[in-house]
Amino acid sequence: MWSISDKGEREFTGGKEDWAAVAHIAENCPGFKPDDEDEMVADEAVSCYNCRYRRWTIKSFVCCK
Amino acid sequence: MKIFVAIDDSLQLDGGKAGVTASLLTQAIEDNGWGKCTIPSRHRLYPHPDTGCKKHNTARSFSADIEEQYLQVFIDYACKLIKSSGTPDSNAGLAIAVPELMENTDELLDYAYRVKEGMVSKNDALAFADKPGIYLFELSGSGKGIIGALAAAGLRITGNDGQFRGKLQLSKVESYVATVSEIIYNTYVEQVKNMEMENIGLDEYVRMGEKVKVVLLDNKYTLMVFPTDIQHPKWQTSTTHMLRVF
């Protein structure tokens, strides 16, 4: 589910469209914090895609927590 | 004169304040009697870590009709506000485009779409610095914010990009159903379209969702809807997921 980059960052391997998986991850993540409302992209309020600690990459996102 | 103002300072991991800054700038223009503003919009740009964005790559923009003598006053005010509201690690940039003074608007629009779809260097943005009708300001850090700011100004000029700040609320009733004419009469929405970009008639019914966002299409405040596949109401406001293209 996660790959580790050369920089030691955790990148989600499911890409940008795995809505159910990232909602499940975020629900169980103590570090989840909702991003600015204008930056949200997922319908599920609690989702890595809506988290202020995600950083988009070309294929997916990196978790900064 | 009509101006397009855009800012980008999204380097801050815990930030997300560019939208607030844009709103403060519109407030200053109106409170000081410099002119009238439109609502700020958020424009998505190319999401890549090499753009220098820690969190996301978006920029904010709005247009304003201002008296020509207030342009420099506004620029000074905006630069000061953006500098003072940034954090030590932000790379804030401000761009102002004045189409009536520009020789070639299309080259700015081409640039804007390039920034939306791929990596663009700061030098590409700086190539516009000496062109008439374009004002660029590197306000903190590396100044790379001018790349996104200039793009957001161009995207706003297209009239077909971006989402507006905040959520639209027509009624406190959950799943409220309204006609298109009621929506247009009671909110700032100017048109309602389905996801195929077809206009929805004034007497058609729309179920208002929990989180209703307005987008910029045809230079109008636009509410996007999708079919419910039932007889009544025929339409439902589009979800966050559906609107991610804007």
Short mmCIF file of C-alpha atoms in Angstrom, two decimals:
data_model
loop_
_atom_site.label_atom_id
_atom_site.label_comp_id
_atom_site.label_asym_id
_atom_site.label_seq_id
_atom_site.Cartn_x
_atom_site.Cartn_y
_atom_site.Cartn_z
CA MET A 1 0.00 0.00 0.00
CA TRP A 2 2.99 2.30 0.61
CA SER A 3 6.35 2.51 -1.08
CA ILE A 4 9.39 4.26 0.37
CA SER A 5 11.17 6.72 -1.89
CA ASP A 6 14.92 7.45 -1.99
CA LYS A 7 14.19 10.43 0.25
CA GLY A 8 12.53 8.14 2.79
CA GLU A 9 9.04 9.45 2.00
CA ARG A 10 5.97 7.16 2.13
CA GLU A 11 4.11 7.25 -1.19
CA PHE A 12 0.68 5.64 -1.51
CA THR A 13 0.81 2.92 -4.20
CA GLY A 14 -2.91 3.06 -4.99
CA GLY A 15 -2.72 6.25 -7.03
CA LYS A 16 -5.21 9.11 -7.02
CA GLU A 17 -8.45 7.21 -7.57
CA ASP A 18 -8.56 4.60 -4.79
CA TRP A 19 -11.23 6.46 -2.82
CA ALA A 20 -12.32 3.60 -0.54
CA ALA A 21 -8.79 2.61 0.47
CA VAL A 22 -7.67 6.12 1.46
CA ALA A 23 -10.91 6.71 3.37
CA HIS A 24 -10.22 3.53 5.36
CA ILE A 25 -6.59 4.51 5.99
CA ALA A 26 -7.54 8.01 7.15
CA GLU A 27 -10.27 6.74 9.49
CA ASN A 28 -7.61 4.75 11.32
CA CYS A 29 -4.89 7.41 11.18
CA PRO A 30 -4.24 9.49 14.32
CA GLY A 31 -2.41 12.07 12.21
CA PHE A 32 -5.31 12.87 9.90
CA LYS A 33 -6.16 16.55 9.80
CA PRO A 34 -8.63 18.01 7.28
CA ASP A 35 -7.11 20.33 4.71
CA ASP A 36 -8.46 23.73 3.80
CA GLU A 37 -11.97 23.10 2.50
CA ASP A 38 -11.08 24.45 -0.93
CA GLU A 39 -8.36 21.83 -1.33
CA MET A 40 -10.55 18.78 -0.72
CA VAL A 41 -11.07 16.39 -3.61
CA ALA A 42 -12.78 13.37 -2.04
CA ASP A 43 -16.46 13.08 -1.13
CA GLU A 44 -15.51 11.25 2.06
CA ALA A 45 -14.64 13.96 4.58
CA VAL A 46 -12.07 11.74 6.28
CA SER A 47 -9.73 10.66 3.50
CA CYS A 48 -6.00 10.87 2.86
CA TYR A 49 -6.90 12.78 -0.32
CA ASN A 50 -8.43 15.49 1.91
CA CYS A 51 -5.66 15.52 4.51
CA ARG A 52 -3.49 18.54 5.06
CA TYR A 53 -0.46 16.26 5.40
CA ARG A 54 -0.70 14.77 1.91
CA ARG A 55 1.51 16.03 -0.84
CA TRP A 56 0.57 15.23 -4.41
CA THR A 57 3.08 13.45 -6.62
CA ILE A 58 2.81 12.63 -10.32
CA LYS A 59 1.05 9.31 -9.77
CA SER A 60 -0.23 9.53 -6.22
CA PHE A 61 0.63 11.33 -2.96
CA VAL A 62 3.19 11.27 -0.19
CA CYS A 63 2.13 11.18 3.46
CA CYS A 64 4.09 13.78 5.46
CA LYS A 65 2.99 12.43 8.85
CA MET B 1 -10.07 49.24 -15.85
CA LYS B 2 -10.53 45.52 -15.39
CA ILE B 3 -7.66 43.80 -13.61
CA PHE B 4 -7.01 40.15 -12.76
CA VAL B 5 -5.19 39.63 -9.48
CA ALA B 6 -3.62 36.30 -8.49
CA ILE B 7 -1.50 35.03 -5.61
CA ASP B 8 0.35 31.81 -4.94
CA ASP B 9 2.02 31.05 -1.64
CA SER B 10 1.10 27.43 -1.12
CA LEU B 11 4.45 26.19 0.08
CA GLN B 12 3.31 26.19 3.69
CA LEU B 13 2.55 22.67 4.94
CA ASP B 14 0.23 23.96 7.61
CA GLY B 15 -0.84 26.99 5.65
CA GLY B 16 -3.66 27.22 3.17
CA LYS B 17 -4.04 30.94 3.76
CA ALA B 18 -3.87 32.15 0.17
CA GLY B 19 -7.66 32.01 -0.07
CA VAL B 20 -7.98 34.17 3.02
CA THR B 21 -5.42 36.63 1.66
CA ALA B 22 -7.32 36.89 -1.63
CA SER B 23 -10.53 37.63 0.27
CA LEU B 24 -8.76 40.33 2.30
CA LEU B 25 -7.54 41.96 -0.91
CA THR B 26 -11.06 42.08 -2.38
CA GLN B 27 -12.31 43.54 0.88
CA ALA B 28 -9.64 46.25 0.80
CA ILE B 29 -10.54 47.24 -2.77
CA GLU B 30 -14.22 47.60 -1.90
CA ASP B 31 -13.81 49.15 1.57
CA ASN B 32 -11.39 51.78 0.25
CA GLY B 33 -13.62 52.61 -2.70
CA TRP B 34 -10.92 51.62 -5.21
CA GLY B 35 -13.35 49.48 -7.20
CA LYS B 36 -15.62 46.41 -7.30
CA CYS B 37 -14.43 42.79 -7.10
CA THR B 38 -15.58 39.34 -8.07
CA ILE B 39 -15.36 36.37 -5.69
CA PRO B 40 -11.87 34.76 -5.48
CA SER B 41 -11.44 31.41 -7.20
CA ARG B 42 -9.03 28.55 -6.55
CA HIS B 43 -7.17 27.21 -9.59
CA ARG B 44 -5.53 23.79 -9.62
CA LEU B 45 -2.07 23.70 -11.18
CA TYR B 46 0.30 20.83 -11.97
CA PRO B 47 0.70 18.71 -8.83
CA HIS B 48 4.33 17.73 -8.74
CA PRO B 49 6.80 17.86 -5.84
CA ASP B 50 9.38 19.63 -8.01
CA THR B 51 7.09 22.65 -8.24
CA GLY B 52 8.24 23.41 -4.70
CA CYS B 53 4.80 22.92 -3.19
CA LYS B 54 4.76 20.99 0.02
CA LYS B 55 1.04 20.47 0.14
CA HIS B 56 -0.74 21.06 -3.14
CA ASN B 57 -0.31 23.27 -6.13
CA THR B 58 -3.12 25.75 -6.32
CA ALA B 59 -3.33 29.51 -6.67
CA ARG B 60 -6.05 32.08 -6.05
CA SER B 61 -7.37 34.73 -8.38
CA PHE B 62 -10.09 37.34 -8.71
CA SER B 63 -10.98 40.15 -11.06
CA ALA B 64 -11.78 43.72 -10.16
CA ASP B 65 -12.99 46.85 -11.88
CA ILE B 66 -10.90 49.63 -10.42
CA GLU B 67 -10.24 53.26 -11.18
CA GLU B 68 -6.90 53.57 -12.97
CA GLN B 69 -5.49 56.02 -10.38
CA TYR B 70 -5.89 53.38 -7.65
CA LEU B 71 -3.89 50.63 -9.39
CA GLN B 72 -0.52 51.56 -7.86
CA VAL B 73 -2.11 52.14 -4.44
CA PHE B 74 -3.64 48.68 -4.60
CA ILE B 75 -0.39 47.06 -5.76
CA ASP B 76 1.49 48.61 -2.82
CA TYR B 77 -1.21 47.46 -0.41
CA ALA B 78 -1.29 43.91 -1.83
CA CYS B 79 2.50 43.49 -1.72
CA LYS B 80 2.61 44.63 1.89
CA LEU B 81 -0.27 42.37 2.94
CA ILE B 82 1.10 39.26 1.23
CA LYS B 83 4.60 39.83 2.64
CA SER B 84 3.25 40.25 6.16
CA SER B 85 0.95 37.20 6.01
CA GLY B 86 3.55 34.69 4.78
CA THR B 87 5.58 32.28 6.86
CA PRO B 88 9.40 32.12 6.75
CA ASP B 89 9.31 29.18 4.31
CA SER B 90 6.75 30.57 1.87
CA ASN B 91 7.61 31.55 -1.70
CA ALA B 92 4.84 34.04 -2.31
CA GLY B 93 4.19 35.64 -5.66
CA LEU B 94 1.67 38.20 -6.88
CA ALA B 95 0.57 38.68 -10.48
CA ILE B 96 -1.73 41.33 -11.90
CA ALA B 97 -2.88 41.21 -15.51
CA VAL B 98 -4.66 44.08 -17.22
CA PRO B 99 -6.01 42.67 -20.52
CA GLU B 100 -6.81 46.08 -22.04
CA LEU B 101 -3.12 47.02 -21.78
CA MET B 102 -1.80 43.67 -23.02
CA GLU B 103 -0.59 43.21 -26.59
CA ASN B 104 -1.25 39.48 -26.70
CA THR B 105 -3.63 37.89 -24.20
CA ASP B 106 -3.39 34.50 -25.89
CA GLU B 107 0.26 34.01 -24.93
CA LEU B 108 -0.72 34.42 -21.26
CA LEU B 109 -3.53 31.88 -21.66
CA ASP B 110 -1.11 29.44 -23.36
CA TYR B 111 1.29 29.90 -20.45
CA ALA B 112 -1.53 29.33 -17.93
CA TYR B 113 -2.53 26.02 -19.49
CA ARG B 114 1.13 24.93 -19.59
CA VAL B 115 1.42 25.55 -15.83
CA LYS B 116 -1.78 23.56 -15.29
CA GLU B 117 -0.50 20.60 -17.24
CA GLY B 118 3.23 20.43 -16.62
CA MET B 119 6.40 21.85 -15.15
CA VAL B 120 7.20 25.47 -16.02
CA SER B 121 10.28 27.39 -14.87
CA LYS B 122 10.40 30.73 -13.12
CA ASN B 123 12.19 32.12 -16.16
CA ASP B 124 9.08 31.30 -18.25
CA ALA B 125 7.06 33.49 -15.89
CA LEU B 126 9.70 36.22 -15.79
CA ALA B 127 9.54 36.44 -19.59
CA PHE B 128 6.21 38.21 -19.04
CA ALA B 129 7.62 40.70 -16.52
CA ASP B 130 8.42 43.40 -19.08
CA LYS B 131 5.30 42.98 -21.16
CA PRO B 132 2.69 45.75 -20.99
CA GLY B 133 -0.29 45.00 -18.78
CA ILE B 134 1.53 42.40 -16.67
CA TYR B 135 2.81 43.10 -13.15
CA LEU B 136 4.82 40.41 -11.33
CA PHE B 137 6.12 40.54 -7.77
CA GLU B 138 8.30 37.98 -5.99
CA LEU B 139 7.36 38.63 -2.39
CA SER B 140 9.15 36.02 -0.28
CA GLY B 141 11.57 33.09 -0.41
CA SER B 142 12.57 31.99 -3.88
CA GLY B 143 9.72 33.99 -5.43
CA LYS B 144 8.60 30.90 -7.32
CA GLY B 145 5.03 31.79 -6.41
CA ILE B 146 4.97 34.07 -9.45
CA ILE B 147 4.78 30.96 -11.67
CA GLY B 148 1.44 29.89 -10.23
CA ALA B 149 0.17 33.40 -9.63
CA LEU B 150 0.65 34.39 -13.27
CA ALA B 151 -1.01 31.14 -14.38
CA ALA B 152 -3.99 31.74 -12.09
CA ALA B 153 -4.46 35.23 -13.54
CA GLY B 154 -4.50 33.70 -17.03
CA LEU B 155 -6.86 30.90 -16.02
CA ARG B 156 -9.27 33.39 -14.49
CA ILE B 157 -9.20 35.41 -17.74
CA THR B 158 -10.30 32.30 -19.65
CA GLY B 159 -13.52 32.33 -17.62
CA ASN B 160 -13.52 28.53 -17.66
CA ASP B 161 -11.40 27.36 -14.74
CA GLY B 162 -11.50 27.30 -10.98
CA GLN B 163 -13.77 26.79 -8.00
CA PHE B 164 -15.07 29.53 -5.75
CA ARG B 165 -14.22 29.74 -2.12
CA GLY B 166 -16.70 28.50 0.46
CA LYS B 167 -19.84 26.42 0.26
CA LEU B 168 -23.13 27.56 -1.23
CA GLN B 169 -26.06 27.37 1.16
CA LEU B 170 -29.59 27.97 -0.06
CA SER B 171 -31.50 26.49 2.88
CA LYS B 172 -30.70 24.87 6.22
CA VAL B 173 -33.08 22.05 5.33
CA GLU B 174 -31.17 18.86 4.53
CA SER B 175 -31.43 17.72 0.89
CA TYR B 176 -33.45 20.84 0.06
CA VAL B 177 -34.99 20.77 -3.41
CA ALA B 178 -35.07 24.03 -5.37
CA THR B 179 -35.84 25.14 -8.87
CA VAL B 180 -33.00 26.53 -10.95
CA SER B 181 -34.72 29.94 -10.93
CA GLU B 182 -34.86 29.86 -7.09
CA ILE B 183 -31.14 29.09 -6.95
CA ILE B 184 -30.28 31.90 -9.34
CA TYR B 185 -32.61 34.38 -7.64
CA ASN B 186 -31.39 33.69 -4.08
CA THR B 187 -27.67 33.12 -4.54
CA TYR B 188 -24.83 34.50 -6.63
CA VAL B 189 -25.13 31.55 -9.06
CA GLU B 190 -25.74 32.75 -12.62
CA GLN B 191 -26.31 29.47 -14.43
CA VAL B 192 -26.79 25.76 -13.76
CA LYS B 193 -25.17 23.16 -16.02
CA ASN B 194 -24.92 19.39 -16.09
CA MET B 195 -21.58 17.60 -16.36
CA GLU B 196 -22.00 17.50 -20.16
CA MET B 197 -21.88 21.32 -19.98
CA GLU B 198 -25.52 21.70 -21.05
CA ASN B 199 -27.60 24.46 -19.46
CA ILE B 200 -30.44 23.37 -17.18
CA GLY B 201 -33.82 25.12 -17.58
CA LEU B 202 -35.12 27.58 -14.99
CA ASP B 203 -38.10 25.40 -14.02
CA GLU B 204 -36.11 22.21 -13.44
CA TYR B 205 -35.63 20.90 -9.88
CA VAL B 206 -32.28 20.35 -8.15
CA ARG B 207 -31.57 18.58 -4.85
CA MET B 208 -28.97 20.59 -2.93
CA GLY B 209 -26.17 18.42 -1.55
CA GLU B 210 -24.33 18.81 1.72
CA LYS B 211 -21.30 20.53 0.23
CA VAL B 212 -22.21 22.67 -2.75
CA LYS B 213 -19.39 24.31 -4.67
CA VAL B 214 -19.65 26.85 -7.46
CA VAL B 215 -17.26 26.86 -10.44
CA LEU B 216 -16.31 29.34 -13.15
CA LEU B 217 -17.65 28.49 -16.60
CA ASP B 218 -18.53 30.83 -19.50
CA ASN B 219 -17.30 33.67 -17.24
CA LYS B 220 -20.27 32.95 -14.97
CA TYR B 221 -20.76 31.63 -11.45
CA THR B 222 -21.90 28.13 -12.34
CA LEU B 223 -23.56 25.38 -10.32
CA MET B 224 -22.85 21.91 -11.69
CA VAL B 225 -25.44 19.12 -11.37
CA PHE B 226 -25.83 15.48 -12.37
CA PRO B 227 -28.95 13.35 -13.02
CA THR B 228 -30.61 11.62 -10.04
CA ASP B 229 -32.17 9.05 -12.42
CA ILE B 230 -35.55 9.58 -10.72
CA GLN B 231 -38.52 11.65 -11.88
CA HIS B 232 -38.33 14.30 -9.15
CA PRO B 233 -36.04 16.02 -8.54
CA LYS B 234 -34.30 15.38 -11.81
CA TRP B 235 -30.96 16.85 -10.74
CA GLN B 236 -28.53 16.72 -7.82
CA THR B 237 -25.64 19.11 -7.15
CA SER B 238 -22.31 17.64 -8.25
CA THR B 239 -20.04 16.13 -5.62
CA THR B 240 -16.53 17.19 -4.62
CA HIS B 241 -15.18 14.18 -6.51
CA MET B 242 -16.96 15.17 -9.72
CA LEU B 243 -15.73 18.75 -9.47
CA ARG B 244 -12.07 17.86 -9.08
CA VAL B 245 -11.52 18.71 -12.74
CA PHE B 246 -12.19 22.38 -11.98
#
